[in-house]
Every structure is written in structure tokens, then in C-alpha cells.
Amino acid sequence: RKVPRITEELCGTSFSKSIVSSLCQGLDPIIEEWSNHSLDEHTYPFVLVDALYTKVRENGRVRSRAVLMATGVNEKGYREILGIRIGNSESQDSWNNFFSWLKQRGLQGVDLVVSDQHSGLVNAIERQFQGCTWQRCQTHFIRNILDQTPKAVRDELLEDLRSILHAPNKETARFLLDQTLTKWEQKAPKAMEILEEGFEDAIAVLDLPKRYHKRLRTTNGVERLNQEIRRRERVIRIFPNRDSVIRLVGAVLIEIDENWTSGRRYLNMDEYWDWRKQQATEEAIDQSDIQQAC
């Protein structure tokens, strides 16, 4: 609706809604090709996944649908948008289908997956990426804890939580955890239950070299993609169908993806690969010792 008005102001002529619609549909094959491009040229040690909800008109009714998204950091340290799909919800089946689709396109080498703690998503990660590490998004984790904390002490507890989650190693984090549990178990017992239960998953990233902690402890990178999509989506409010969702979201993400892959490296991966070699050597030595003992 805005395009005819803008073109008339700029060019002195206007286009009908049908012409604008047909022009927009010309994006479909471009987005389809990008959305299904092969991923087997790279490995993706780090994958971040998230979903946003949007409203779609289906069968005469407005329904909430999940836009599932995944971004990855490849072996060279460049970020890529791996794919998007529309799901009825964030159910385990929806995420299983999404991850299966990514793997069919060649997704490989996944070592760490970062996401929030949605049960269907976590179960799908465990099933589809067996052997990889799951990092619970610390931003969501903190939010879950503070939701169960009395308002009067939230700011103080937040400082303690940050000290734990930003610790340089797991030993320090566990020491700070014990102090925090003792300090707050009376004033915020439910919050401490959540903290203790989710602690290990929230500090999984600390196994990696320190260089990678900051950018892999949360899904904030994906959240920023969501914000870019929301800026365009607010104009539409309710999409007429699922194809229009993919058309708009895909057009936004293609541009961002091109900027990522042609810009600066997101992470220097040299230290990661050295760490992986060291881990493999230590595992081989341990396996040898076990065999000798047997």
C-alpha cells in the first residue's frame, strides 16, 4: 500500500497493488534458491538458533506462527544465516524437521549449539546433534531467574549472577555459585532452584578458550536479526499467507547474510582449532591408557 504512494511522490506516477504484488513475487525464486543452497562447502562448529512469532492469516483466521532461524559460524570464522522455516509452533517436531532439513543441505561439524531452554528445542538438539554441547542462552537464563526473584533484591542478585556466568573458568564459576546459593537461598528460594538446576548448561561455553566466551554465551546475535525483521514486520502486522512471510524475512536476511560473508570475520578460529587438536590428543592418550589397563 505504501509503494504506490511513494512512487507517485518520487516519480509522478503510481503502480497498482496487483503490479506491486507481482513484482514482489519475482523475489520468490531468488529467495528459494538462497534458502536451499548447499551447506556442504563449510563446517559450522558453532550454531545459534532462535524463533520469532508472527501473525499469518490462514483459512480466514489469524494464527500465530513460528519463524525458525539458525545462524552459524563456519570454520573460517565468518557468520552465515543457515536457514529459515515456518513452523506451526516451537514443538519438538517442528525443530526436528528444521534441523533435518539443514543436515540434508549439508550442515556438518557442529560442536556447540546455543539456544534458549524451550523443551521442544532442547530435545530436538539432543536428537539431531548427538555428541555436541548445548549452551543455554545466559540472557534467557538470567531472565528466568529474575522472574522468580523479589523485586527489591533483583539488582543485587543480578550482579551476583553476572559474576558467576562471566567467570573465566568453571572452577571459579562453581565457587561463586556456592556463595550465591548460600547468600540467597532464604530470600529467593525459587530463583536459586532455577539457578542450581540450569547452572551447568549455562556455563558450557567455559570449556572453550576464553576468546569465544563472550559471543557464544547468548543468542543475542540472533535476537538482533529478529529486531531487523520486526522493523519491517510492524508495517504489515498480519501477513496474508506463509509465502509472504518467507518473502519478506528472506529478503531481509539475504542482504544481512551477504554483508556477513563479505565483511570482517566474526571470530578468529585459529585458537579453537588448536584447542580441538589438543583435546583429540588427550582423548587418544586416555583411550590408550584404558586399553592398556584392560
mmCIF file of C-alpha atoms in Angstrom:
data_model
loop_
_atom_site.group_PDB
_atom_site.id
_atom_site.type_symbol
_atom_site.label_atom_id
_atom_site.label_comp_id
_atom_site.label_asym_id
_atom_site.label_seq_id
_atom_site.Cartn_x
_atom_site.Cartn_y
_atom_site.Cartn_z
ATOM 1 C CA ARG A 1 0.000 0.000 0.000
ATOM 2 C CA LYS A 2 2.884 2.358 0.660
ATOM 3 C CA VAL A 3 4.709 1.679 -2.604
ATOM 4 C CA PRO A 4 2.098 3.347 -4.901
ATOM 5 C CA ARG A 5 2.105 6.469 -2.743
ATOM 6 C CA ILE A 6 5.892 6.671 -2.588
ATOM 7 C CA THR A 7 6.384 6.142 -6.330
ATOM 8 C CA GLU A 8 3.800 8.806 -7.081
ATOM 9 C CA GLU A 9 5.601 11.301 -4.854
ATOM 10 C CA LEU A 10 9.041 10.481 -6.274
ATOM 11 C CA CYS A 11 8.262 9.828 -9.934
ATOM 12 C CA GLY A 12 4.882 11.409 -10.598
ATOM 13 C CA THR A 13 3.334 8.043 -11.405
ATOM 14 C CA SER A 14 1.853 5.198 -9.438
ATOM 15 C CA PHE A 15 1.656 1.409 -9.598
ATOM 16 C CA SER A 16 -1.397 -0.654 -8.810
ATOM 17 C CA LYS A 17 -1.410 -3.119 -5.922
ATOM 18 C CA SER A 18 -1.503 -6.020 -8.381
ATOM 19 C CA ILE A 19 1.663 -4.822 -10.162
ATOM 20 C CA VAL A 20 3.451 -4.331 -6.858
ATOM 21 C CA SER A 21 2.346 -7.800 -5.780
ATOM 22 C CA SER A 22 3.615 -9.419 -8.995
ATOM 23 C CA LEU A 23 6.947 -7.619 -8.634
ATOM 24 C CA CYS A 24 7.268 -8.892 -5.065
ATOM 25 C CA GLN A 25 6.532 -12.427 -6.224
ATOM 26 C CA GLY A 26 9.533 -12.099 -8.520
ATOM 27 C CA LEU A 27 11.612 -12.393 -5.361
ATOM 28 C CA ASP A 28 10.338 -15.904 -4.694
ATOM 29 C CA PRO A 29 12.774 -17.883 -6.918
ATOM 30 C CA ILE A 30 15.707 -15.809 -5.620
ATOM 31 C CA ILE A 31 14.753 -16.466 -2.008
ATOM 32 C CA GLU A 32 14.000 -20.129 -2.751
ATOM 33 C CA GLU A 33 17.462 -20.623 -4.260
ATOM 34 C CA TRP A 34 19.164 -18.867 -1.339
ATOM 35 C CA SER A 35 17.095 -20.709 1.250
ATOM 36 C CA ASN A 36 18.034 -24.116 -0.174
ATOM 37 C CA HIS A 37 21.663 -23.512 -1.103
ATOM 38 C CA SER A 38 24.140 -26.228 -0.165
ATOM 39 C CA LEU A 39 25.933 -26.003 3.176
ATOM 40 C CA ASP A 40 28.482 -28.740 2.499
ATOM 41 C CA GLU A 41 31.261 -26.355 1.434
ATOM 42 C CA HIS A 42 31.950 -25.477 5.076
ATOM 43 C CA THR A 43 31.809 -26.921 8.546
ATOM 44 C CA TYR A 44 29.948 -24.999 11.237
ATOM 45 C CA PRO A 45 31.386 -25.569 14.726
ATOM 46 C CA PHE A 46 29.053 -23.007 16.298
ATOM 47 C CA VAL A 47 25.311 -22.812 15.589
ATOM 48 C CA LEU A 48 22.824 -20.405 17.197
ATOM 49 C CA VAL A 49 19.083 -20.983 16.885
ATOM 50 C CA ASP A 50 16.023 -18.982 17.832
ATOM 51 C CA ALA A 51 12.437 -18.319 16.745
ATOM 52 C CA LEU A 52 10.147 -15.336 16.486
ATOM 53 C CA TYR A 53 6.384 -15.369 16.242
ATOM 54 C CA THR A 54 4.357 -13.526 13.643
ATOM 55 C CA LYS A 55 0.686 -13.397 12.688
ATOM 56 C CA VAL A 56 -0.498 -15.079 9.494
ATOM 57 C CA ARG A 57 -3.985 -15.241 8.016
ATOM 58 C CA GLU A 58 -4.906 -18.853 7.243
ATOM 59 C CA ASN A 59 -8.324 -20.219 6.292
ATOM 60 C CA GLY A 60 -9.986 -16.969 7.250
ATOM 61 C CA ARG A 61 -8.402 -16.850 10.714
ATOM 62 C CA VAL A 62 -5.352 -15.053 12.091
ATOM 63 C CA ARG A 63 -2.889 -17.518 13.606
ATOM 64 C CA SER A 64 0.434 -17.157 15.384
ATOM 65 C CA ARG A 65 3.247 -18.954 13.558
ATOM 66 C CA ALA A 66 6.882 -19.505 14.499
ATOM 67 C CA VAL A 67 9.680 -18.413 12.166
ATOM 68 C CA LEU A 68 12.540 -20.808 12.960
ATOM 69 C CA MET A 69 16.027 -19.441 12.250
ATOM 70 C CA ALA A 70 19.600 -20.694 12.515
ATOM 71 C CA THR A 71 22.891 -18.876 12.118
ATOM 72 C CA GLY A 72 26.318 -20.466 12.123
ATOM 73 C CA VAL A 73 29.980 -19.589 12.421
ATOM 74 C CA ASN A 74 31.964 -21.533 9.836
ATOM 75 C CA GLU A 75 35.467 -22.978 10.164
ATOM 76 C CA LYS A 76 36.998 -19.716 8.933
ATOM 77 C CA GLY A 77 35.161 -17.604 11.483
ATOM 78 C CA TYR A 78 32.536 -15.995 9.217
ATOM 79 C CA ARG A 79 28.895 -15.869 10.215
ATOM 80 C CA GLU A 80 26.209 -17.201 7.906
ATOM 81 C CA ILE A 81 22.437 -17.434 8.041
ATOM 82 C CA LEU A 82 21.865 -21.154 7.618
ATOM 83 C CA GLY A 83 18.125 -21.158 7.026
ATOM 84 C CA ILE A 84 14.599 -20.138 7.965
ATOM 85 C CA ARG A 85 11.337 -22.053 8.017
ATOM 86 C CA ILE A 86 7.772 -21.512 9.168
ATOM 87 C CA GLY A 87 6.508 -23.847 11.878
ATOM 88 C CA ASN A 88 3.091 -24.151 13.497
ATOM 89 C CA SER A 89 4.851 -23.743 16.830
ATOM 90 C CA GLU A 90 8.183 -24.377 18.569
ATOM 91 C CA SER A 91 7.316 -28.029 19.058
ATOM 92 C CA GLN A 92 9.936 -30.748 19.042
ATOM 93 C CA ASP A 93 8.614 -31.982 15.694
ATOM 94 C CA SER A 94 8.974 -28.508 14.141
ATOM 95 C CA TRP A 95 12.574 -28.199 15.338
ATOM 96 C CA ASN A 96 13.379 -31.797 14.345
ATOM 97 C CA ASN A 97 12.155 -31.122 10.816
ATOM 98 C CA PHE A 98 14.091 -27.852 10.690
ATOM 99 C CA PHE A 99 17.365 -29.448 11.812
ATOM 100 C CA SER A 100 16.866 -32.436 9.490
ATOM 101 C CA TRP A 101 16.421 -30.009 6.590
ATOM 102 C CA LEU A 102 19.660 -28.200 7.491
ATOM 103 C CA LYS A 103 21.547 -31.503 7.694
ATOM 104 C CA GLN A 104 20.132 -32.638 4.346
ATOM 105 C CA ARG A 105 21.573 -29.455 2.846
ATOM 106 C CA GLY A 106 24.991 -30.343 4.262
ATOM 107 C CA LEU A 107 25.199 -28.885 7.770
ATOM 108 C CA GLN A 108 28.119 -30.647 9.451
ATOM 109 C CA GLY A 109 30.843 -30.280 12.070
ATOM 110 C CA VAL A 110 28.532 -28.843 14.739
ATOM 111 C CA ASP A 111 30.323 -28.694 18.110
ATOM 112 C CA LEU A 112 28.257 -26.168 20.106
ATOM 113 C CA VAL A 113 24.594 -25.174 19.763
ATOM 114 C CA VAL A 114 23.342 -22.061 21.562
ATOM 115 C CA SER A 115 19.636 -21.577 22.256
ATOM 116 C CA ASP A 116 17.104 -20.798 24.937
ATOM 117 C CA GLN A 117 15.681 -23.554 27.136
ATOM 118 C CA HIS A 118 12.452 -24.304 25.263
ATOM 119 C CA SER A 119 11.909 -28.018 25.924
ATOM 120 C CA GLY A 120 10.969 -28.974 22.357
ATOM 121 C CA LEU A 121 14.031 -27.203 21.012
ATOM 122 C CA VAL A 122 16.436 -28.753 23.532
ATOM 123 C CA ASN A 123 15.087 -32.253 22.878
ATOM 124 C CA ALA A 124 15.476 -31.750 19.130
ATOM 125 C CA ILE A 125 19.085 -30.559 19.583
ATOM 126 C CA GLU A 126 19.914 -33.650 21.647
ATOM 127 C CA ARG A 127 18.413 -35.899 18.999
ATOM 128 C CA GLN A 128 19.766 -34.223 15.869
ATOM 129 C CA PHE A 129 23.236 -33.217 17.099
ATOM 130 C CA GLN A 130 24.303 -36.107 19.280
ATOM 131 C CA GLY A 131 27.702 -35.562 20.864
ATOM 132 C CA CYS A 132 27.669 -31.782 20.565
ATOM 133 C CA THR A 133 27.484 -29.384 23.518
ATOM 134 C CA TRP A 134 24.364 -27.370 24.274
ATOM 135 C CA GLN A 135 24.890 -23.847 25.632
ATOM 136 C CA ARG A 136 21.825 -22.400 27.340
ATOM 137 C CA CYS A 137 21.456 -18.732 26.443
ATOM 138 C CA GLN A 138 22.596 -16.797 29.505
ATOM 139 C CA THR A 139 20.341 -13.824 28.748
ATOM 140 C CA HIS A 140 17.239 -16.025 28.863
ATOM 141 C CA PHE A 141 18.618 -17.886 31.875
ATOM 142 C CA ILE A 142 19.086 -14.691 33.873
ATOM 143 C CA ARG A 143 15.601 -13.564 32.886
ATOM 144 C CA ASN A 144 14.118 -16.860 34.122
ATOM 145 C CA ILE A 145 15.882 -16.469 37.471
ATOM 146 C CA LEU A 146 14.926 -12.834 37.995
ATOM 147 C CA ASP A 147 11.281 -13.592 37.197
ATOM 148 C CA GLN A 148 11.247 -15.651 40.412
ATOM 149 C CA THR A 149 13.154 -13.053 42.461
ATOM 150 C CA PRO A 150 11.532 -10.417 44.729
ATOM 151 C CA LYS A 151 11.743 -7.014 43.004
ATOM 152 C CA ALA A 152 13.522 -5.405 45.951
ATOM 153 C CA VAL A 153 16.645 -7.571 45.520
ATOM 154 C CA ARG A 154 16.748 -8.161 41.754
ATOM 155 C CA ASP A 155 19.509 -5.641 41.036
ATOM 156 C CA GLU A 156 21.770 -7.072 43.718
ATOM 157 C CA LEU A 157 21.181 -10.648 42.641
ATOM 158 C CA LEU A 158 21.773 -9.684 39.013
ATOM 159 C CA GLU A 159 25.326 -8.592 39.888
ATOM 160 C CA ASP A 160 25.991 -11.956 41.536
ATOM 161 C CA LEU A 161 24.606 -13.825 38.523
ATOM 162 C CA ARG A 162 26.832 -11.894 36.149
ATOM 163 C CA SER A 163 29.863 -12.687 38.284
ATOM 164 C CA ILE A 164 29.072 -16.392 38.026
ATOM 165 C CA LEU A 165 28.304 -16.502 34.312
ATOM 166 C CA HIS A 166 31.206 -14.252 33.323
ATOM 167 C CA ALA A 167 33.735 -16.253 35.324
ATOM 168 C CA PRO A 168 36.946 -17.145 33.445
ATOM 169 C CA ASN A 169 36.592 -20.900 34.087
ATOM 170 C CA LYS A 170 34.230 -23.493 35.510
ATOM 171 C CA GLU A 171 36.074 -23.869 38.803
ATOM 172 C CA THR A 172 35.629 -20.166 39.587
ATOM 173 C CA ALA A 173 32.016 -20.271 38.431
ATOM 174 C CA ARG A 174 31.212 -23.188 40.756
ATOM 175 C CA PHE A 175 32.878 -21.409 43.688
ATOM 176 C CA LEU A 176 30.793 -18.294 43.048
ATOM 177 C CA LEU A 177 27.681 -20.437 42.621
ATOM 178 C CA ASP A 178 28.080 -21.921 46.098
ATOM 179 C CA GLN A 179 28.451 -18.452 47.589
ATOM 180 C CA THR A 180 25.376 -17.169 45.765
ATOM 181 C CA LEU A 181 23.202 -20.136 46.738
ATOM 182 C CA THR A 182 24.130 -19.667 50.401
ATOM 183 C CA LYS A 183 23.526 -15.914 50.230
ATOM 184 C CA TRP A 184 20.089 -16.042 48.535
ATOM 185 C CA GLU A 185 18.529 -19.383 49.478
ATOM 186 C CA GLN A 186 16.304 -17.716 52.098
ATOM 187 C CA LYS A 187 15.347 -14.536 50.227
ATOM 188 C CA ALA A 188 14.832 -16.083 46.776
ATOM 189 C CA PRO A 189 14.449 -19.869 47.090
ATOM 190 C CA LYS A 190 12.657 -20.437 43.746
ATOM 191 C CA ALA A 191 15.249 -18.375 41.901
ATOM 192 C CA MET A 192 18.027 -20.427 43.476
ATOM 193 C CA GLU A 193 16.351 -23.657 42.370
ATOM 194 C CA ILE A 194 16.385 -22.429 38.771
ATOM 195 C CA LEU A 195 19.993 -21.278 39.086
ATOM 196 C CA GLU A 196 21.225 -24.563 40.510
ATOM 197 C CA GLU A 197 19.271 -26.682 38.029
ATOM 198 C CA GLY A 198 20.401 -24.786 34.917
ATOM 199 C CA PHE A 199 23.907 -23.837 36.014
ATOM 200 C CA GLU A 200 25.915 -26.483 34.129
ATOM 201 C CA ASP A 201 24.124 -25.861 30.822
ATOM 202 C CA ALA A 202 24.576 -22.088 31.206
ATOM 203 C CA ILE A 203 28.370 -22.344 31.651
ATOM 204 C CA ALA A 204 29.030 -24.976 28.959
ATOM 205 C CA VAL A 205 30.815 -22.345 26.862
ATOM 206 C CA LEU A 206 33.539 -22.064 29.512
ATOM 207 C CA ASP A 207 35.050 -25.298 28.181
ATOM 208 C CA LEU A 208 36.110 -23.329 25.092
ATOM 209 C CA PRO A 209 39.085 -20.945 25.015
ATOM 210 C CA LYS A 210 38.301 -17.582 26.624
ATOM 211 C CA ARG A 211 38.285 -15.765 23.256
ATOM 212 C CA TYR A 212 34.939 -17.396 22.389
ATOM 213 C CA HIS A 213 33.026 -16.937 25.644
ATOM 214 C CA LYS A 214 31.505 -13.509 25.046
ATOM 215 C CA ARG A 215 29.956 -14.137 21.647
ATOM 216 C CA LEU A 216 28.773 -17.691 22.286
ATOM 217 C CA ARG A 217 27.230 -17.366 25.743
ATOM 218 C CA THR A 218 23.939 -15.925 24.424
ATOM 219 C CA THR A 219 21.713 -15.852 21.347
ATOM 220 C CA ASN A 220 21.946 -12.046 21.225
ATOM 221 C CA GLY A 221 23.280 -12.199 17.663
ATOM 222 C CA VAL A 222 20.095 -13.920 16.518
ATOM 223 C CA GLU A 223 17.998 -11.528 18.606
ATOM 224 C CA ARG A 224 19.425 -8.637 16.573
ATOM 225 C CA LEU A 225 18.238 -10.387 13.413
ATOM 226 C CA ASN A 226 14.809 -10.592 14.989
ATOM 227 C CA GLN A 227 14.860 -6.840 15.591
ATOM 228 C CA GLU A 228 15.676 -6.163 11.933
ATOM 229 C CA ILE A 229 12.779 -8.376 10.888
ATOM 230 C CA ARG A 230 10.423 -6.729 13.384
ATOM 231 C CA ARG A 231 11.161 -3.295 11.918
ATOM 232 C CA ARG A 232 9.714 -4.438 8.589
ATOM 233 C CA GLU A 233 7.036 -6.681 10.025
ATOM 234 C CA ARG A 234 5.443 -3.895 12.070
ATOM 235 C CA VAL A 235 4.381 -2.223 8.836
ATOM 236 C CA ILE A 236 2.454 -5.323 7.761
ATOM 237 C CA ARG A 237 1.208 -6.571 11.143
ATOM 238 C CA ILE A 238 -0.714 -9.540 9.691
ATOM 239 C CA PHE A 239 0.697 -11.487 6.746
ATOM 240 C CA PRO A 240 -1.803 -12.693 4.125
ATOM 241 C CA ASN A 241 -0.124 -16.124 3.880
ATOM 242 C CA ARG A 242 3.043 -18.063 4.739
ATOM 243 C CA ASP A 243 4.686 -17.318 1.393
ATOM 244 C CA SER A 244 4.597 -13.610 2.166
ATOM 245 C CA VAL A 245 6.381 -14.247 5.484
ATOM 246 C CA ILE A 246 9.207 -16.101 3.750
ATOM 247 C CA ARG A 247 9.329 -13.400 1.055
ATOM 248 C CA LEU A 248 9.818 -10.541 3.494
ATOM 249 C CA VAL A 249 12.008 -12.320 6.051
ATOM 250 C CA GLY A 250 14.082 -13.942 3.328
ATOM 251 C CA ALA A 251 14.677 -10.639 1.531
ATOM 252 C CA VAL A 252 15.883 -9.055 4.783
ATOM 253 C CA LEU A 253 18.143 -11.970 5.690
ATOM 254 C CA ILE A 254 19.701 -12.333 2.231
ATOM 255 C CA GLU A 255 21.062 -8.806 2.479
ATOM 256 C CA ILE A 256 22.371 -9.374 6.015
ATOM 257 C CA ASP A 257 23.923 -12.703 5.001
ATOM 258 C CA GLU A 258 25.789 -11.079 2.117
ATOM 259 C CA ASN A 259 27.170 -8.429 4.447
ATOM 260 C CA TRP A 260 28.315 -11.079 6.911
ATOM 261 C CA THR A 261 30.068 -13.329 4.396
ATOM 262 C CA SER A 262 31.795 -10.449 2.600
ATOM 263 C CA GLY A 263 32.689 -8.428 5.707
ATOM 264 C CA ARG A 264 35.068 -8.930 8.586
ATOM 265 C CA ARG A 265 35.477 -12.273 10.297
ATOM 266 C CA TYR A 266 33.219 -12.673 13.305
ATOM 267 C CA LEU A 267 35.692 -14.887 15.177
ATOM 268 C CA ASN A 268 39.323 -15.820 14.763
ATOM 269 C CA MET A 269 39.147 -19.612 14.745
ATOM 270 C CA ASP A 270 42.877 -20.429 14.991
ATOM 271 C CA GLU A 271 42.789 -20.845 18.763
ATOM 272 C CA TYR A 272 39.698 -23.028 18.531
ATOM 273 C CA TRP A 273 41.290 -25.464 16.093
ATOM 274 C CA ASP A 274 44.464 -25.651 18.209
ATOM 275 C CA TRP A 275 42.266 -26.406 21.218
ATOM 276 C CA ARG A 276 40.431 -29.119 19.289
ATOM 277 C CA LYS A 277 43.733 -30.795 18.352
ATOM 278 C CA GLN A 278 44.811 -30.721 21.974
ATOM 279 C CA GLN A 279 41.504 -32.240 23.064
ATOM 280 C CA ALA A 280 41.816 -35.006 20.466
ATOM 281 C CA THR A 281 45.358 -35.804 21.621
ATOM 282 C CA GLU A 282 44.303 -36.005 25.263
ATOM 283 C CA GLU A 283 41.352 -38.240 24.401
ATOM 284 C CA ALA A 284 43.634 -40.567 22.399
ATOM 285 C CA ILE A 285 46.035 -40.832 25.361
ATOM 286 C CA ASP A 286 43.180 -41.574 27.757
ATOM 287 C CA GLN A 287 41.821 -44.242 25.423
ATOM 288 C CA SER A 288 45.275 -45.803 25.144
ATOM 289 C CA ASP A 289 45.628 -45.905 28.932
ATOM 290 C CA ILE A 290 42.244 -47.604 29.256
ATOM 291 C CA GLN A 291 43.191 -50.254 26.691
ATOM 292 C CA GLN A 292 46.481 -50.942 28.445
ATOM 293 C CA ALA A 293 44.693 -51.260 31.787
ATOM 294 C CA CYS A 294 42.290 -53.772 30.309
#
